[in-house]
Coordinates of C-alpha atoms in Angstrom, one line a residue:
X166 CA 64.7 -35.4 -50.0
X167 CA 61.0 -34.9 -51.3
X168 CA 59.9 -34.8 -47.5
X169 CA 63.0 -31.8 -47.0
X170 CA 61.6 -29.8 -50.2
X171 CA 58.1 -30.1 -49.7
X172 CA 59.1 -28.6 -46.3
X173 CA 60.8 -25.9 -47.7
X174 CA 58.0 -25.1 -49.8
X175 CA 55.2 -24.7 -47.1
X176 CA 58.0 -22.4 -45.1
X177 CA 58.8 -20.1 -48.1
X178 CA 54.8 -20.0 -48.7
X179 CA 54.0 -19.2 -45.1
X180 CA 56.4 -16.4 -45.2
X181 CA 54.9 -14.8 -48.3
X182 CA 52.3 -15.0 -47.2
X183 CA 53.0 -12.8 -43.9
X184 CA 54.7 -10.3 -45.9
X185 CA 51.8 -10.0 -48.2
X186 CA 49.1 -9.6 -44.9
X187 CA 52.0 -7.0 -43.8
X188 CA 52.7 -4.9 -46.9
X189 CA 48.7 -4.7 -47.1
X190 CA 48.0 -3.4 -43.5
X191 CA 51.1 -1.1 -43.6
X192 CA 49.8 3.1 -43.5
X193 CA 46.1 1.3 -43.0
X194 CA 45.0 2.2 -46.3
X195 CA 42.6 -0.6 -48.1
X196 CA 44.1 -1.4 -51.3
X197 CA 42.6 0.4 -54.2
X198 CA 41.5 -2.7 -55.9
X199 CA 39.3 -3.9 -52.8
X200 CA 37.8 -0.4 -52.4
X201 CA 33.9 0.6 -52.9
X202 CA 33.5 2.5 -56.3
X203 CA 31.3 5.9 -55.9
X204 CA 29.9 7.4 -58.7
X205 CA 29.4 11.0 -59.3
X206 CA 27.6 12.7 -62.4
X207 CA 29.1 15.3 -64.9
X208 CA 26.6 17.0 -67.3
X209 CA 27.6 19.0 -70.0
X210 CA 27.8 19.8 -73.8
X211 CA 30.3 17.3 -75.2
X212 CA 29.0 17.4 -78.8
X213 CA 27.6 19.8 -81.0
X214 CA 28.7 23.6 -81.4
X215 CA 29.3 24.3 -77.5
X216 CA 31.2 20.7 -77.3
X217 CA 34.4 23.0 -76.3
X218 CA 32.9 24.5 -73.3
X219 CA 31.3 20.9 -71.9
X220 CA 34.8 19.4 -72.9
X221 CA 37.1 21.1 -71.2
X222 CA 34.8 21.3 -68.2
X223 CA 34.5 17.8 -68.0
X224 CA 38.2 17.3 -68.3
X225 CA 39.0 19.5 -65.4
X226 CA 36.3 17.9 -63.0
X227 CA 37.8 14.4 -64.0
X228 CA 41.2 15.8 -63.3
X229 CA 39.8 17.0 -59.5
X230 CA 38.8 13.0 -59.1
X231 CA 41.8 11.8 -60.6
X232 CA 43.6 13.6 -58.4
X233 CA 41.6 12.7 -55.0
X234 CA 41.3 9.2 -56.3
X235 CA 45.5 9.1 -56.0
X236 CA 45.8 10.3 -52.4
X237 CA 44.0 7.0 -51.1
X238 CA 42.4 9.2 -48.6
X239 CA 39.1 8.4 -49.7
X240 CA 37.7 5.0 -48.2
X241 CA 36.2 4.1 -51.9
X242 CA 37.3 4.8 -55.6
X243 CA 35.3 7.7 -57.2
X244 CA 34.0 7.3 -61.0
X245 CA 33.2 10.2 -63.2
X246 CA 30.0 9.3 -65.4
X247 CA 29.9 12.3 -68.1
X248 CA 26.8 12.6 -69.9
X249 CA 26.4 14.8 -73.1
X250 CA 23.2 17.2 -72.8
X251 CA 24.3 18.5 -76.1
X252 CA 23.3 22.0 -75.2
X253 CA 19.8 20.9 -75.5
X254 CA 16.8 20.8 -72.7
X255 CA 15.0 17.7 -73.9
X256 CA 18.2 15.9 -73.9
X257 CA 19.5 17.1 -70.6
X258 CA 16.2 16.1 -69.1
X259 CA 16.5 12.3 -70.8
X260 CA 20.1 12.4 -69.3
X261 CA 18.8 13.7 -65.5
X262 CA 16.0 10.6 -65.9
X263 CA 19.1 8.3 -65.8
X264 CA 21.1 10.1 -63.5
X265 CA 18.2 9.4 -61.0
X266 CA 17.3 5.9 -62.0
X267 CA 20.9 4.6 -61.4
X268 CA 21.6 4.4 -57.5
X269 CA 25.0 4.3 -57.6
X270 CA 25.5 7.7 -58.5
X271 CA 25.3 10.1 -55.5
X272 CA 26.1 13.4 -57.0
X273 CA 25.9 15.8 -60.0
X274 CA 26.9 18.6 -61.2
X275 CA 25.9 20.9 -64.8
X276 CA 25.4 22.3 -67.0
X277 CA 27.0 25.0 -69.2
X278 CA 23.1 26.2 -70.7
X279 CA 21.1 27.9 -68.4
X280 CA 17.6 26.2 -70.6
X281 CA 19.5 22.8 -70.2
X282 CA 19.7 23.4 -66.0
X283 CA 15.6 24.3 -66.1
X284 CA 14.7 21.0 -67.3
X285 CA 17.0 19.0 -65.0
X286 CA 16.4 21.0 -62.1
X287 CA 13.1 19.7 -61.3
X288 CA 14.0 15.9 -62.3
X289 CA 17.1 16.1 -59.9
X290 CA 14.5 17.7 -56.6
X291 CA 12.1 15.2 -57.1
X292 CA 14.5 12.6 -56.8
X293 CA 16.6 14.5 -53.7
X294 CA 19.4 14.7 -55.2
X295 CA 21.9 17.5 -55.4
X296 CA 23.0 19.9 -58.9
X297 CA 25.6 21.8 -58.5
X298 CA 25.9 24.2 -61.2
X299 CA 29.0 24.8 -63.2
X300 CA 28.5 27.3 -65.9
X301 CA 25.0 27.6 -66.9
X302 CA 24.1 31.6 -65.2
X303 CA 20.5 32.3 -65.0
X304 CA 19.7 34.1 -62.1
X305 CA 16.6 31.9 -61.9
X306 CA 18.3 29.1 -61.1
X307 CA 19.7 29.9 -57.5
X308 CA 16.5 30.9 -55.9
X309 CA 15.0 30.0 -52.8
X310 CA 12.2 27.4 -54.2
X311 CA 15.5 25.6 -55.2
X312 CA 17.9 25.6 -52.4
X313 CA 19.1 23.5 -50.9
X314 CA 18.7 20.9 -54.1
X315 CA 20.5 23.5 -56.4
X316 CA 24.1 25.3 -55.7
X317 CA 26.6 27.2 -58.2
X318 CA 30.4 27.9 -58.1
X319 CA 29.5 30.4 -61.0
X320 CA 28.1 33.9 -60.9
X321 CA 25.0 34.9 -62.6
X322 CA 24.5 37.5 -65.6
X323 CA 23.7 40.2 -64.0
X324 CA 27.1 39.5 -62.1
X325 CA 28.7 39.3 -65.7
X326 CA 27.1 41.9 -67.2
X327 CA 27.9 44.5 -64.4
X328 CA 31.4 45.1 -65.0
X329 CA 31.4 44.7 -69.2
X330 CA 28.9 47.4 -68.6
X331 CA 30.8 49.8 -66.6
X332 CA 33.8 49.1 -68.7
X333 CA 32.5 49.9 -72.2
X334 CA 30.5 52.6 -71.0
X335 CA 32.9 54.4 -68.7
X336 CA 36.1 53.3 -69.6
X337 CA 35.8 53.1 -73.6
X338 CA 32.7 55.6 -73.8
X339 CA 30.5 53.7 -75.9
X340 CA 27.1 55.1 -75.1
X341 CA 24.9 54.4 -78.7
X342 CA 24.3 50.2 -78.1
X343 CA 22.0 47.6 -80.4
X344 CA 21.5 44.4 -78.9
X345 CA 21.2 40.8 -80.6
X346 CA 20.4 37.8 -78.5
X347 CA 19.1 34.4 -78.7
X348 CA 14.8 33.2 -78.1
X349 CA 16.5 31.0 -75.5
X350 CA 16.1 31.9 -71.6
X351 CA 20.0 32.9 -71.9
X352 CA 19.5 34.9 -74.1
X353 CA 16.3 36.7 -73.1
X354 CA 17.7 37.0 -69.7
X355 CA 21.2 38.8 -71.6
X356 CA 18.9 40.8 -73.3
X357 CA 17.2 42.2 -69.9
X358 CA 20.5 42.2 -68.0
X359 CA 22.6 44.4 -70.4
X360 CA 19.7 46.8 -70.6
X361 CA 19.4 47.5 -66.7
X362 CA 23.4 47.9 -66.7
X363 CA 23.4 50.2 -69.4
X364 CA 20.4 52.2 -68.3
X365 CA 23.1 52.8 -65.1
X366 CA 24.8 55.6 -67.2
X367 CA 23.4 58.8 -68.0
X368 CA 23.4 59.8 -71.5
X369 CA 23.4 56.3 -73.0
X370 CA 20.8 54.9 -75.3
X371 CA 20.0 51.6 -76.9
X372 CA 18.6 51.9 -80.4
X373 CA 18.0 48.3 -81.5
X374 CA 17.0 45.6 -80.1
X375 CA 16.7 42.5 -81.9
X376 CA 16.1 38.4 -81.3
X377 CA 17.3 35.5 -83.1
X378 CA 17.0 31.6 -82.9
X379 CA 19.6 29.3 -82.0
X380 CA 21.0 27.6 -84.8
X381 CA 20.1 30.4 -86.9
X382 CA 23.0 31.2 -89.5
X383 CA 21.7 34.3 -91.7
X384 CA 21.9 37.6 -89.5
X385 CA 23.2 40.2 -92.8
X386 CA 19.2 41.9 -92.3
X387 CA 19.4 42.6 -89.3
X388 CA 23.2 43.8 -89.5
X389 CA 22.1 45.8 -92.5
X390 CA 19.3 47.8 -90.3
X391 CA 21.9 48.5 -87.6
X392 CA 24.5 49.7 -89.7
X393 CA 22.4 52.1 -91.3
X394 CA 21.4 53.8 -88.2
X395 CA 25.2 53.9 -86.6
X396 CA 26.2 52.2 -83.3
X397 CA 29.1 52.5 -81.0
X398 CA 28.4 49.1 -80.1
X399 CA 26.8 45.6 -80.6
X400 CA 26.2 43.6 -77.8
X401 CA 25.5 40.0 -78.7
X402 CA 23.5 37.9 -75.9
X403 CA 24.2 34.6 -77.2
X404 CA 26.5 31.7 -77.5
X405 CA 29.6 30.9 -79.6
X406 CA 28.5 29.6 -82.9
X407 CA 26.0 32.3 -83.5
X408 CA 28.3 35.0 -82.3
X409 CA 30.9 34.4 -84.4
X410 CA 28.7 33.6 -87.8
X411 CA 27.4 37.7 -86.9
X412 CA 30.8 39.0 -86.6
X413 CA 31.9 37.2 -89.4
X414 CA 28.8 39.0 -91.4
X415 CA 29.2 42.2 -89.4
X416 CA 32.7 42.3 -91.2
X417 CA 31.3 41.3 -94.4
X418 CA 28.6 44.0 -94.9
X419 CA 31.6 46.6 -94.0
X420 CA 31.1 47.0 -89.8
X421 CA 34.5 45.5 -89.2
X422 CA 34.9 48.6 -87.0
X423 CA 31.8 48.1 -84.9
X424 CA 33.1 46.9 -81.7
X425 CA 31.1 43.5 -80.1
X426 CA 30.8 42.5 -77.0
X427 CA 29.8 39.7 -75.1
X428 CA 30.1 37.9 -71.8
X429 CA 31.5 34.6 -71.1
X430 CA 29.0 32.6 -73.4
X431 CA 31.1 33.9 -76.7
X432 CA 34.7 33.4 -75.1
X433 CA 35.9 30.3 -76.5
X434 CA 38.8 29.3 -78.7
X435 CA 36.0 28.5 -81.7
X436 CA 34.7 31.3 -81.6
X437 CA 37.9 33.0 -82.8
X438 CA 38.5 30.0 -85.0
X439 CA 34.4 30.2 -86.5
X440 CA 35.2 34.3 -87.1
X441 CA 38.4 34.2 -88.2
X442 CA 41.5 35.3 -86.7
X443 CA 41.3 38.8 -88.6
X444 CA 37.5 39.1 -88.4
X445 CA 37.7 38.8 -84.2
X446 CA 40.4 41.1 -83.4
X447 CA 39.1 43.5 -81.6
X448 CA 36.0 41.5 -79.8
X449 CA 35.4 42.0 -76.4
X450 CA 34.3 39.7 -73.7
X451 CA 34.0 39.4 -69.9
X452 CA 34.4 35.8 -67.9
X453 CA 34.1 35.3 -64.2
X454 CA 37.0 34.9 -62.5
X455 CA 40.6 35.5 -62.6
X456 CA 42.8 34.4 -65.2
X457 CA 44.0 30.9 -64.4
X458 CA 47.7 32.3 -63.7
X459 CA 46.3 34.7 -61.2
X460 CA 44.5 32.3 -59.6
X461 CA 45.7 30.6 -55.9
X462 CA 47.0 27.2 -57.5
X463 CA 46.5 28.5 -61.4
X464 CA 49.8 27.1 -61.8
X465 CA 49.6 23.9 -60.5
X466 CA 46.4 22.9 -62.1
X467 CA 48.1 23.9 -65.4
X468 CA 50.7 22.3 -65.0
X469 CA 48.1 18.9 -64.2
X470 CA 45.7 19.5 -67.0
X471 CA 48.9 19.1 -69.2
X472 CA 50.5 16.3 -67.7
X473 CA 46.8 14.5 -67.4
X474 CA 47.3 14.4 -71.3
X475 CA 44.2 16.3 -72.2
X476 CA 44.0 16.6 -75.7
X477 CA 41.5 19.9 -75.5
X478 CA 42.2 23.1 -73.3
X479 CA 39.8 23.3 -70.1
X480 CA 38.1 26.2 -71.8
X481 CA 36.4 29.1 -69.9
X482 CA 34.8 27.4 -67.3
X483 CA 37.2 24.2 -66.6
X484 CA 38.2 26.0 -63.4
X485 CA 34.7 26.1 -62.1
X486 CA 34.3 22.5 -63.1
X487 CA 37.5 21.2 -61.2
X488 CA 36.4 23.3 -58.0
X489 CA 32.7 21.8 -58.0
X490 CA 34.0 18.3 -58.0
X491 CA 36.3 19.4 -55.0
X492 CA 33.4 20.4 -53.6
X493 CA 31.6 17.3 -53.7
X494 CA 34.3 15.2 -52.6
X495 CA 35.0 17.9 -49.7
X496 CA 31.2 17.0 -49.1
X497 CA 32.0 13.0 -49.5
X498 CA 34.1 13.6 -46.6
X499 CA 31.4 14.4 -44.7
X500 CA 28.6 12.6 -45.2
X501 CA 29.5 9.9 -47.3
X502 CA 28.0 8.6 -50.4
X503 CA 24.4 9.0 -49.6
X504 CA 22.2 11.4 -51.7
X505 CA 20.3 13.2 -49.3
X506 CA 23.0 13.8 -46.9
X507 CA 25.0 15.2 -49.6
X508 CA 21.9 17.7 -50.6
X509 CA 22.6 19.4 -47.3
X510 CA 26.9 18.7 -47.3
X511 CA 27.2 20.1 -50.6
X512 CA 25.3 23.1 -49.7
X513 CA 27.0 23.8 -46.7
X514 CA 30.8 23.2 -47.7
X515 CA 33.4 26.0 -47.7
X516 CA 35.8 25.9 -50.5
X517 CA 39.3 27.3 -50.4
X518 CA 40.0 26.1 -54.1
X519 CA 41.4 27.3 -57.3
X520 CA 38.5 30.1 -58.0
X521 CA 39.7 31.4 -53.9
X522 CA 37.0 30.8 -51.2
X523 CA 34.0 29.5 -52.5
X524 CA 31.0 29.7 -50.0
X525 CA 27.0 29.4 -50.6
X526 CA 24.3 32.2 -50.0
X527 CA 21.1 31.9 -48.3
X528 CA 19.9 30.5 -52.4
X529 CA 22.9 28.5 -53.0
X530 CA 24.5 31.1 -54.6
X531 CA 28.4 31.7 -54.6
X532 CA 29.7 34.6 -52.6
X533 CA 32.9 34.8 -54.8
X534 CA 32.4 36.8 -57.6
X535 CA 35.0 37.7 -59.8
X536 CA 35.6 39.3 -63.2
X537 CA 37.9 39.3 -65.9
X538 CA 37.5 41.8 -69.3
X539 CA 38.9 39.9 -72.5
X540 CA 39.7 41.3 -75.8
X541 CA 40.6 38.8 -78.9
X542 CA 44.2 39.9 -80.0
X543 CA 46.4 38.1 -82.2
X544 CA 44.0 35.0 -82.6
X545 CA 43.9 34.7 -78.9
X546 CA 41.6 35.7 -76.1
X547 CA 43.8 38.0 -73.6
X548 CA 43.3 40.0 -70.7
X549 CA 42.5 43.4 -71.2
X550 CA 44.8 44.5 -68.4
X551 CA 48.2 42.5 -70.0
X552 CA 47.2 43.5 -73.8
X553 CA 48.5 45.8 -76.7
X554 CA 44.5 47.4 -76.6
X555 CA 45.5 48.8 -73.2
X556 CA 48.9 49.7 -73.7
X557 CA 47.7 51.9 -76.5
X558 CA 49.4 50.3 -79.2
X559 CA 46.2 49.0 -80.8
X560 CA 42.9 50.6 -81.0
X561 CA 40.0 49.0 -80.5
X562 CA 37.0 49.0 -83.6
X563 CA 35.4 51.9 -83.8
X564 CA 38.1 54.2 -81.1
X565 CA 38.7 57.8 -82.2

């Protein structure tokens, strides 16, 4: 009888056994346990006043490798390794330094501060390795000295500035502009920008132009000066915190109906929040792209985000963040997980994504550019095109 179950045993082991061999080989995918792990590097602000923007980014890239992780297409499991530049250059640079010194990540891609890229740029060429650019929108960044090392699924400011330009000036007829930016590179290169555009129009003029620092929380002088000598417009060339803290004063020294405008680096939800709902109705902003529902797939990547249980929203730029990680995985494909091949395989992929067909210039520069005007109604940023503002049953600050 022991002889007769010990028998029985090896037989029932043997054929476990088989089915396990079976059930593994079956569809000739390795099991996701056994695979190779391949990292790839997200940079962004994840603390500090811009912690929204880096946030959401980073929430939509992990979302793009969640999502090709599942497929099993991939003959290794990607990693996301997000690292916190906390919107400053020293910091980004200490973060790049790591980046490079660990081997097992192949690919990066930052920031959402155009300073922050500068001082990574270099670290990441040195060490042949690829950036690809996310949100940060100096046009100094894509340049030939740079390329093939440095790419970007986001347009530059001159692209954003463009079309806020022709649309406050020729649409809305605000010709009399003062101008406050940041010391920062952003915000000097906003400064230039915004001038060129609005030098476009006969009959406009710009009557003040005036710097601050970054962090800086007392702007009522310079409000004061503006005020006095009338404006049909204040473009601010900064970032969110800032922004907000000088509409909030704007309002408070009685400018509530000076209209502000900004591009992408002011259109967040804490800006609004920072303001106040009844302080930033009325504020105008342009971001690249479409809104997310007009976008090919806008729906299904909603529809993701929220079931990926994200507590924060992907913010302005999470769409450019969950295309670039397409892109490098597209580029994975390719060449596989070795840094300088992907330099080159980066560069060269072809995109159809959720931004629409993203392809490189000659500088690494995206050819898809894409613009959407904003205006803060309601507590919300909306498009301009779907809003009460152009309906006519609101008036912006400032209208006649």
């Amino acid at each position: 009888m022991k002889s007769l179950r010990m028998r029985r045993v090896t037989v029932i082991m043997t054929v476990l056994f088989l089915l396990t061999a079976l059930l593994a080989g079956c569809g000739g995918k390795e099991p996701a346990a056994d695979k190779k792990t391949v990292k790839i590097a997200f940079i962004g602000p994840l603390t500090g006043p811009n912690a929204m923007q880096g946030v959401g980014a980073r929430n939509a890239f992990q979302l793009a490798v969640k999502q090709a992780n599942a497929t099993g297409a991939l003959p290794y499991k990607l990693e996301v390794v997000d690292l916190d530049d906390a919107s400053n250059p020293a910091t980004g640079a200490s973060v790049a330094q790591k980046i490079v010194a660990d081997k097992s990540i192949v690919a990066v891609s930052g920031h959402w501060n155009s300073p922050v890229a500068e001082a990574t740029i270099p670290i990441f060429k040195s060490a042949g390795m690829n950036l690809l650019i996310w949100g940060a929108i100096s046009p100094k960044l894509t340049v030939k000295e740079n390329y093939p090392f440095v790419t970007r699924v986001a347009p530059t400011q001159s692209q954003e500035n463009a079309p806020l330009a022709k649309f406050v000036v020729s649409d809305l007829g605000r010709k009399k502009w003062a101008i406050i930016s940041d010391t920062s590179t952003y915000g000097k290169s906003n400064t230039q920008a915004w001038t060129d555009e609005v030098k476009k129009y006969p009959g406009t003029s710009i009557v003040s132009v005036d710097e601050i620092q970054v962090g800086q929380t007392d702007f009522r002088p310079i409000l004061s000066k503006i005020k006095a000598v009338g404006v049909d417009g204040i473009y601010f060339g900064g970032v969110v915190m800032e922004g907000a803290l000088a509409r909030r004063q704007a309002s408070e020294l009685g400018m509530k109906d000076t209209l502000l405008v900004g591009i992408s680096g002011i259109m967040d939800a804490k800006y609004i929040e920072t303001a106040g709902k009844e302080v930033a109705e009325g504020v105008v902003a342009t971001k690249p792209g479409k809104d997310v529902s007009k976008m090919p797939g806008g729906k299904a990547f909603v529809e993701a985000y929220g079931k990926a249980g994200f507590k924060e929203p992907y913010g302005a730029y999470g769409p450019y963040a969950y295309d670039a990680a397409n892109i490098i995985i597209a580029a994975l494909k390719k060449a596989g997980p070795d840094r300088k091949a992907l330099v080159d395989a980066v560069a060269k992929t072809e995109l159809d994504g959720l931004l629409g067909k993203t392809v490189f210039n000659e500088v690494g520069q995206t050819k898809n550019i894409v613009s959407t005007i904003y205006v803060v109604q309601d507590g919300k940023w909306v498009d301009w095109e779907a809003s009460d503002y152009k309906s006519g049953k609101r008036k912006l600050p400032g209208a006649q």
